Tab-separated table of C-alpha atoms and ligand atoms in Angstrom:
chain	number	residue	atom	x	y	z
A	86	MET	CA	97.140	84.788	122.466
A	87	HIS	CA	97.045	81.939	119.947
A	88	ASN	CA	97.654	84.308	117.020
A	89	LYS	CA	100.543	85.874	118.822
A	90	LEU	CA	102.180	82.460	119.278
A	91	ILE	CA	101.781	81.657	115.586
A	92	LEU	CA	103.264	85.026	114.724
A	93	LEU	CA	106.199	84.424	117.047
A	94	PHE	CA	106.731	80.940	115.645
A	95	SER	CA	106.651	82.194	112.037
A	96	LEU	CA	109.071	84.951	112.922
A	97	LEU	CA	111.517	82.475	114.467
A	98	LEU	CA	111.161	80.191	111.467
A	99	PHE	CA	111.784	83.104	109.119
A	100	MET	CA	114.848	84.222	111.064
A	101	GLY	CA	116.130	80.660	111.116
A	102	CYS	CA	115.828	80.267	107.348
A	103	ASN	CA	117.398	83.596	106.648
A	104	LYS	CA	120.955	82.352	107.012
A	105	ALA	CA	122.702	79.001	107.197
A	106	PRO	CA	122.974	78.280	110.922
A	107	ASN	CA	126.469	78.537	112.382
A	108	LYS	CA	127.836	75.378	113.974
A	109	ALA	CA	127.071	75.195	117.667
A	110	ILE	CA	129.842	76.598	119.870
A	111	THR	CA	131.693	73.713	121.514
A	112	LYS	CA	133.035	73.959	125.051
A	113	ALA	CA	136.739	73.624	124.321
A	114	PRO	CA	138.414	75.149	121.280
A	115	LYS	CA	139.978	72.759	118.808
A	116	ASN	CA	141.758	75.500	116.865
A	117	VAL	CA	143.307	78.772	118.021
A	118	ILE	CA	144.000	81.868	115.932
A	119	LEU	CA	146.055	84.538	117.702
A	120	LEU	CA	146.069	87.919	115.966
A	121	ILE	CA	148.691	90.391	117.169
A	122	SER	CA	148.687	94.039	116.124
A	123	ASP	CA	152.172	95.191	117.067
A	124	GLY	CA	152.218	98.551	118.858
A	125	THR	CA	148.471	98.977	119.167
A	126	GLY	CA	146.868	100.582	122.206
A	127	LEU	CA	143.280	101.677	122.707
A	128	SER	CA	143.774	104.968	120.831
A	129	GLN	CA	145.052	103.159	117.738
A	130	ILE	CA	142.006	100.856	117.834
A	131	SER	CA	139.752	103.871	118.405
A	132	ALA	CA	141.113	105.355	115.169
A	133	ALA	CA	139.198	102.634	113.276
A	134	TYR	CA	135.981	104.183	114.645
A	135	TYR	CA	136.802	107.612	113.180
A	136	TYR	CA	138.776	106.837	110.038
A	137	LYS	CA	137.379	103.579	108.624
A	138	ASN	CA	134.504	103.928	106.162
A	139	THR	CA	132.799	100.708	107.255
A	140	PRO	CA	131.930	99.524	110.789
A	141	PRO	CA	135.097	98.232	112.535
A	142	ASN	CA	135.228	94.483	113.062
A	143	TYR	CA	136.410	95.128	116.627
A	144	SER	CA	132.718	95.764	117.417
A	145	ARG	CA	131.936	92.100	116.754
A	146	PHE	CA	133.607	90.945	119.999
A	147	GLU	CA	131.638	90.434	123.192
A	148	HIS	CA	134.565	89.530	125.431
A	149	THR	CA	137.320	92.056	126.096
A	150	GLY	CA	140.109	92.421	128.622
A	151	LEU	CA	143.265	94.376	129.380
A	152	ILE	CA	146.840	93.159	129.847
A	153	THR	CA	149.945	94.528	131.503
A	154	THR	CA	152.946	94.222	129.208
A	155	HIS	CA	156.145	95.038	131.167
A	156	SER	CA	159.183	92.822	130.605
A	157	SER	CA	161.211	91.062	133.326
A	158	ARG	CA	163.603	94.015	133.639
A	159	GLU	CA	161.874	96.991	132.047
A	160	ASP	CA	158.587	98.837	132.637
A	161	ILE	CA	158.328	99.288	128.876
A	162	THR	CA	158.532	96.060	126.912
A	163	ASP	CA	159.762	95.428	123.394
A	164	SER	CA	158.212	92.986	120.928
A	165	ALA	CA	160.659	90.180	121.721
A	166	ALA	CA	159.936	90.039	125.461
A	167	SER	CA	156.202	90.459	124.920
A	168	GLY	CA	156.170	87.948	122.053
A	169	THR	CA	157.924	85.443	124.324
A	170	ALA	CA	155.303	86.134	127.024
A	171	PHE	CA	152.500	85.262	124.555
A	172	ALA	CA	154.308	82.257	123.068
A	173	SER	CA	155.763	80.747	126.239
A	174	GLY	CA	154.008	82.290	129.236
A	175	GLU	CA	157.259	83.571	130.746
A	176	LYS	CA	158.650	87.039	131.435
A	177	THR	CA	162.037	87.791	129.926
A	178	TYR	CA	164.241	90.800	129.118
A	179	ASN	CA	163.818	93.099	126.127
A	180	GLY	CA	165.475	91.593	123.061
A	181	ALA	CA	165.130	87.973	124.208
A	182	VAL	CA	163.320	85.595	121.834
A	183	GLY	CA	162.193	82.322	123.392
A	184	VAL	CA	164.849	82.393	126.121
A	185	LEU	CA	164.661	83.270	129.811
A	186	GLU	CA	166.732	85.736	131.894
A	187	ASP	CA	169.554	83.173	132.137
A	188	SER	CA	169.490	82.487	128.357
A	189	THR	CA	167.938	79.032	128.759
A	190	LYS	CA	165.361	78.063	126.154
A	191	VAL	CA	161.709	78.148	127.101
A	192	GLU	CA	159.260	75.884	125.284
A	193	ASN	CA	156.787	77.723	123.050
A	194	ILE	CA	153.167	77.056	122.120
A	195	VAL	CA	154.148	75.786	118.655
A	196	GLU	CA	156.434	73.137	120.190
A	197	ILE	CA	153.814	72.233	122.805
A	198	ALA	CA	150.830	72.052	120.450
A	199	SER	CA	152.634	70.198	117.663
A	200	LYS	CA	153.327	67.349	120.108
A	201	LYS	CA	149.547	66.959	120.257
A	202	GLY	CA	149.309	66.669	116.482
A	203	VAL	CA	148.261	70.295	116.043
A	204	LYS	CA	149.394	71.965	112.788
A	205	THR	CA	151.027	75.356	113.285
A	206	GLY	CA	151.702	78.517	111.312
A	207	VAL	CA	152.921	82.120	111.499
A	208	VAL	CA	152.136	85.087	109.246
A	209	SER	CA	153.461	88.652	109.482
A	210	THR	CA	153.815	91.852	107.474
A	211	SER	CA	157.394	92.186	108.759
A	212	SER	CA	160.168	89.758	107.897
A	213	ILE	CA	159.022	86.355	109.173
A	214	THR	CA	162.219	86.361	111.271
A	215	HIS	CA	161.217	89.571	113.122
A	216	ALA	CA	160.809	89.487	116.922
A	217	THR	CA	157.051	88.838	117.121
A	218	PRO	CA	156.757	85.831	114.756
A	219	ALA	CA	160.215	84.560	115.854
A	220	SER	CA	158.993	84.253	119.458
A	221	PHE	CA	156.690	81.450	118.304
A	222	TYR	CA	159.400	79.163	116.890
A	223	ALA	CA	162.919	80.450	117.728
A	224	HIS	CA	165.277	80.672	120.712
A	225	VAL	CA	167.952	83.379	120.539
A	226	THR	CA	169.419	85.730	123.134
A	227	ASP	CA	169.110	88.719	120.782
A	228	ARG	CA	166.278	89.489	118.352
A	229	ASP	CA	168.778	90.927	115.873
A	230	PHE	CA	170.178	87.469	115.063
A	231	GLU	CA	167.726	87.165	112.178
A	232	GLU	CA	169.898	84.814	110.112
A	233	GLN	CA	170.008	82.360	113.020
A	234	ILE	CA	166.276	82.812	113.437
A	235	ALA	CA	165.761	82.001	109.729
A	236	LEU	CA	167.645	78.724	110.151
A	237	GLN	CA	165.625	77.914	113.275
A	238	LEU	CA	162.362	78.541	111.386
A	239	LEU	CA	163.247	75.864	108.830
A	240	ASN	CA	164.213	73.480	111.648
A	241	SER	CA	161.067	74.195	113.684
A	242	GLU	CA	157.696	72.431	113.841
A	243	ILE	CA	156.054	75.277	111.868
A	244	ASP	CA	153.988	73.879	108.961
A	245	TYR	CA	153.055	77.154	107.268
A	246	PHE	CA	154.590	80.606	107.186
A	247	ALA	CA	154.152	83.802	105.170
A	248	GLY	CA	155.885	87.159	105.381
A	249	GLY	CA	159.043	88.961	104.255
A	250	GLY	CA	162.744	88.527	104.984
A	251	LYS	CA	164.323	86.845	101.946
A	252	LYS	CA	167.724	88.387	102.722
A	253	PHE	CA	167.980	86.506	106.028
A	254	PHE	CA	167.721	83.211	104.123
A	255	GLN	CA	169.530	83.979	100.871
A	256	ASN	CA	172.126	86.705	101.351
A	257	LYS	CA	173.637	85.620	104.624
A	258	MET	CA	177.066	86.675	105.955
A	259	ASP	CA	178.310	83.080	105.573
A	260	GLU	CA	176.998	82.976	101.975
A	261	ILE	CA	175.001	79.814	102.673
A	262	ASN	CA	171.639	79.976	100.923
A	263	LEU	CA	169.171	78.453	103.379
A	264	PHE	CA	166.676	77.824	100.589
A	265	ASN	CA	169.062	75.113	99.313
A	266	SER	CA	169.425	73.451	102.712
A	267	LYS	CA	168.127	69.966	103.431
A	268	LYS	CA	165.621	71.317	105.953
A	269	ALA	CA	164.243	73.855	103.474
A	270	LYS	CA	163.446	70.953	101.136
A	271	GLU	CA	160.734	69.818	103.559
A	272	PHE	CA	158.991	73.060	102.720
A	273	HIS	CA	157.620	74.273	99.462
A	274	ILE	CA	158.843	77.875	99.566
A	275	ASP	CA	157.438	80.468	97.168
A	276	THR	CA	159.128	83.853	96.828
A	277	LEU	CA	156.921	85.488	94.203
A	278	GLN	CA	153.298	85.481	95.314
A	279	ILE	CA	150.618	83.819	97.419
A	280	SER	CA	149.380	80.762	95.490
A	281	PRO	CA	145.831	79.424	95.367
A	282	TYR	CA	144.960	76.703	97.881
A	283	GLU	CA	144.573	74.054	95.174
A	284	SER	CA	148.234	74.372	94.200
A	285	ILE	CA	149.637	74.071	97.754
A	286	LYS	CA	147.239	71.680	99.504
A	287	SER	CA	149.306	68.548	98.787
A	288	HIS	CA	152.573	70.083	100.099
A	289	LYS	CA	153.864	68.769	103.402
A	290	LYS	CA	154.906	72.224	104.577
A	291	GLN	CA	154.439	75.568	102.875
A	292	GLY	CA	156.268	78.907	103.122
A	293	PHE	CA	155.926	82.280	101.400
A	294	ILE	CA	158.762	84.820	101.620
A	295	LEU	CA	157.653	87.681	99.428
A	296	SER	CA	160.058	90.550	100.111
A	297	ASP	CA	163.695	91.140	100.942
A	298	ASP	CA	163.015	92.482	104.438
A	299	GLY	CA	159.606	93.725	105.699
A	300	MET	CA	156.598	93.532	103.387
A	301	PRO	CA	155.652	96.815	101.635
A	302	LYS	CA	153.444	99.301	103.481
A	303	MET	CA	149.734	99.353	102.625
A	304	SER	CA	150.363	102.744	100.984
A	305	GLU	CA	153.040	101.126	98.812
A	306	GLY	CA	150.796	98.399	97.450
A	307	ARG	CA	150.781	95.476	99.912
A	308	GLY	CA	147.117	94.958	99.094
A	309	ASP	CA	145.284	92.181	100.921
A	310	PHE	CA	148.433	90.112	101.640
A	311	LEU	CA	147.768	89.857	105.389
A	312	SER	CA	144.184	88.584	105.061
A	313	LYS	CA	144.957	86.406	102.065
A	314	ALA	CA	148.060	84.746	103.559
A	315	THR	CA	146.259	84.186	106.873
A	316	MET	CA	143.120	82.643	105.375
A	317	LEU	CA	145.221	80.466	103.055
A	318	GLY	CA	147.107	79.330	106.167
A	319	VAL	CA	143.824	78.457	107.879
A	320	GLU	CA	142.749	76.388	104.868
A	321	PHE	CA	146.143	74.688	104.555
A	322	LEU	CA	146.546	73.835	108.249
A	323	HIS	CA	142.897	72.849	108.766
A	324	GLN	CA	142.867	70.270	105.928
A	325	ASN	CA	140.863	67.150	106.817
A	326	ASP	CA	139.609	69.046	109.871
A	327	THR	CA	143.047	68.903	111.535
A	328	ALA	CA	143.444	71.044	114.683
A	329	PHE	CA	145.657	74.097	114.164
A	330	PHE	CA	147.325	77.073	115.841
A	331	LEU	CA	147.993	80.147	113.719
A	332	MET	CA	149.577	83.436	114.802
A	333	SER	CA	149.123	86.317	112.386
A	334	GLU	CA	150.659	89.740	112.953
A	335	GLY	CA	149.919	93.241	111.675
A	336	SER	CA	153.547	94.236	112.231
A	337	GLN	CA	153.652	97.738	110.855
A	338	ILE	CA	151.198	99.534	113.150
A	339	ASP	CA	154.257	99.595	115.426
A	340	TRP	CA	156.507	100.979	112.689
A	341	ALA	CA	154.011	103.766	111.979
A	342	GLY	CA	154.047	104.585	115.696
A	343	HIS	CA	157.849	104.797	115.712
A	344	ASP	CA	157.660	107.077	112.669
A	345	ASN	CA	154.894	109.174	114.316
A	346	ASP	CA	153.107	108.837	110.968
A	347	VAL	CA	149.310	109.106	111.394
A	348	ASN	CA	148.334	108.113	107.843
A	349	TYR	CA	150.683	105.105	107.888
A	350	LEU	CA	149.222	104.039	111.242
A	351	ILE	CA	145.601	104.336	110.136
A	352	SER	CA	146.080	102.411	106.866
A	353	GLU	CA	147.886	99.573	108.679
A	354	LEU	CA	145.258	99.495	111.439
A	355	ILE	CA	142.419	99.306	108.903
A	356	ASP	CA	144.220	96.421	107.156
A	357	PHE	CA	144.404	94.608	110.509
A	358	ASP	CA	140.697	95.257	111.122
A	359	GLU	CA	139.963	93.665	107.734
A	360	LEU	CA	141.957	90.614	108.876
A	361	ILE	CA	139.847	90.426	112.042
A	362	GLY	CA	136.714	90.396	109.865
A	363	ARG	CA	137.939	87.535	107.700
A	364	VAL	CA	139.046	85.468	110.695
A	365	LEU	CA	135.768	86.022	112.567
A	366	ASP	CA	133.778	85.019	109.460
A	367	PHE	CA	135.700	81.728	109.486
A	368	ALA	CA	135.383	81.212	113.247
A	369	GLU	CA	131.619	81.861	113.191
A	370	GLN	CA	131.142	79.126	110.614
A	371	ASP	CA	133.646	76.746	112.190
A	372	GLY	CA	132.391	76.897	115.795
A	373	GLU	CA	135.511	75.197	117.206
A	374	THR	CA	137.976	78.039	116.802
A	375	LEU	CA	139.059	80.416	119.552
A	376	VAL	CA	140.137	83.814	118.209
A	377	VAL	CA	142.263	86.045	120.443
A	378	VAL	CA	143.222	89.530	119.271
A	379	THR	CA	145.738	91.585	121.218
A	380	SER	CA	148.896	93.639	121.046
A	381	ASP	CA	152.388	93.262	122.492
A	382	HIS	CA	152.529	96.918	123.641
A	383	GLU	CA	151.523	100.408	122.587
A	384	THR	CA	153.836	102.468	120.346
A	385	GLY	CA	154.100	106.238	120.003
A	386	GLY	CA	151.961	107.308	122.951
A	387	PHE	CA	149.292	107.850	120.323
A	388	THR	CA	146.231	109.914	121.169
A	389	LEU	CA	143.120	111.066	119.305
A	390	ALA	CA	143.531	114.689	120.354
A	391	GLY	CA	141.617	117.621	118.919
A	392	GLU	CA	143.163	120.085	116.529
A	393	ASN	CA	144.840	123.057	118.194
A	394	TYR	CA	143.539	126.521	117.394
A	395	ILE	CA	144.359	130.039	118.609
A	396	THR	CA	141.599	132.302	119.907
A	397	ASN	CA	141.277	136.024	119.148
A	398	GLU	CA	142.883	136.633	122.543
A	399	GLY	CA	145.913	134.621	121.460
A	400	LYS	CA	145.207	131.591	123.663
A	401	THR	CA	145.757	128.041	122.361
A	402	TYR	CA	142.811	125.673	122.688
A	403	SER	CA	142.125	122.157	121.520
A	404	SER	CA	139.123	121.713	119.233
A	405	TYR	CA	136.392	119.219	120.144
A	406	LYS	CA	135.133	119.208	116.568
A	407	LYS	CA	138.163	118.264	114.519
A	408	LEU	CA	140.625	115.475	115.322
A	409	GLU	CA	144.344	115.879	114.980
A	410	PRO	CA	145.958	112.675	116.305
A	411	LYS	CA	149.275	113.203	118.078
A	412	PHE	CA	152.158	111.165	119.451
A	413	SER	CA	154.039	111.633	122.717
A	414	THR	CA	157.074	109.427	122.004
A	415	GLY	CA	158.998	107.798	119.168
A	416	GLY	CA	159.236	104.610	121.216
A	417	HIS	CA	156.892	102.244	123.016
A	418	SER	CA	154.768	103.102	126.065
A	419	ALA	CA	153.776	101.142	129.179
A	420	THR	CA	149.994	101.564	128.856
A	421	LEU	CA	147.806	98.463	129.289
A	422	VAL	CA	146.650	97.055	125.952
A	423	PRO	CA	143.261	95.543	125.047
A	424	VAL	CA	142.432	91.880	124.397
A	425	PHE	CA	139.426	90.736	122.329
A	426	ALA	CA	138.227	87.140	122.187
A	427	TYR	CA	135.652	85.127	120.259
A	428	GLY	CA	134.681	81.469	120.265
A	429	PRO	CA	134.839	78.617	122.784
A	430	GLY	CA	136.422	79.908	126.005
A	431	ALA	CA	136.337	83.563	124.916
A	432	GLU	CA	134.810	84.663	128.239
A	433	GLN	CA	138.066	83.582	129.943
A	434	PHE	CA	139.776	86.577	128.360
A	435	SER	CA	137.669	89.145	130.251
A	436	GLY	CA	139.330	91.019	133.095
A	437	VAL	CA	142.694	92.601	133.776
A	438	TYR	CA	145.716	90.298	133.737
A	439	ASP	CA	149.294	89.926	132.460
A	440	ASN	CA	150.526	89.237	128.919
A	441	THR	CA	151.950	85.870	130.083
A	442	ASP	CA	148.377	84.773	130.951
A	443	ILE	CA	147.430	84.822	127.249
A	444	PHE	CA	149.643	81.731	126.806
A	445	HIS	CA	148.323	79.964	129.919
A	446	LYS	CA	144.677	80.620	129.055
A	447	ILE	CA	145.110	79.353	125.486
A	448	ILE	CA	146.893	76.097	126.289
A	449	GLN	CA	144.548	75.370	129.195
A	450	LEU	CA	141.404	75.952	127.120
A	451	ALA	CA	142.684	74.012	124.114
A	452	GLY	CA	143.957	71.171	126.307
A	453	TRP	CA	147.533	71.546	125.099
A	454	THR	CA	149.044	71.373	128.582
A	455	GLN	CA	151.922	68.913	128.925
B	619	MG	MG1	156.268	92.755	115.623
B	620	ZN	ZN1	158.346	98.805	118.197
């Protein structure tokens, strides 16, 4: 009995010394990182389990849920209505960014949190003025007004942004270069590459606009932009232990779904899974950060079907041995999409609820209610 206790004690001691202990999980999150994979249903996520060479980071979550995604008018949402649901907790029509059915502005989480002294940022692999990131800082009746959205970004509370979309700032219809505007001067805006933390840390606000429209595909050399820009944002916003909210989007899983392009989809999904890994590594060490990972809707009606084959009798069967993923639509679908959460309050994201509840849960847990 005595020996067994000593053995147990030594084992615990050994396990304890093995790794620097993570900070204890606090009750309420101080920081929130929202990761959105545009157009990603359960089948897209499942693809990581069959096509990624290393264990998917999705497996690191203990708390999962499902959300309904319909818009105020349509069964099938678009990214603007669903982005507005996440950012403002309100249902609106497809195409609407930060405005309600009657076109009135609805306050977003960036506006709400920044009043509490929280630093805020957005990162995407689309143009930074695209519907999903725009929902977190802009108010327009139509998502296609990207030049207006660009102007609103510079006038917003956002402290850090990274993505594409140079043409919506520089080559506008009215020939006004927004990079020369007074508001843009509050930012340090880089258009060539992501800089090291040391060279941006003293800037008041920081932006990176690295392509004319969307960022390149993974297959065209985007590299680790998404992870790098996100983790730099975390470091920049969290200086001196300041509370922060950061939304980072894997935008092109949706585009691959629209294109019905399996290889494009898988490479973008794996890039997003890498981002999850980096963010969870940070959150585990930090202990005060809530991480929520979800999607605005599913795209493509994607399914991990088996390869079709024809028997000797001429019948078509589907193989159970070899996968041949297929799509059922070139648009979005109405399927429920998964939610994954880690950190203080993560258990609140279990269950089946609506996309607008993501907003309400986050601001309640973080204490950002008005
Ligand atoms: Mg998007
Ligand atoms: Zn889409």
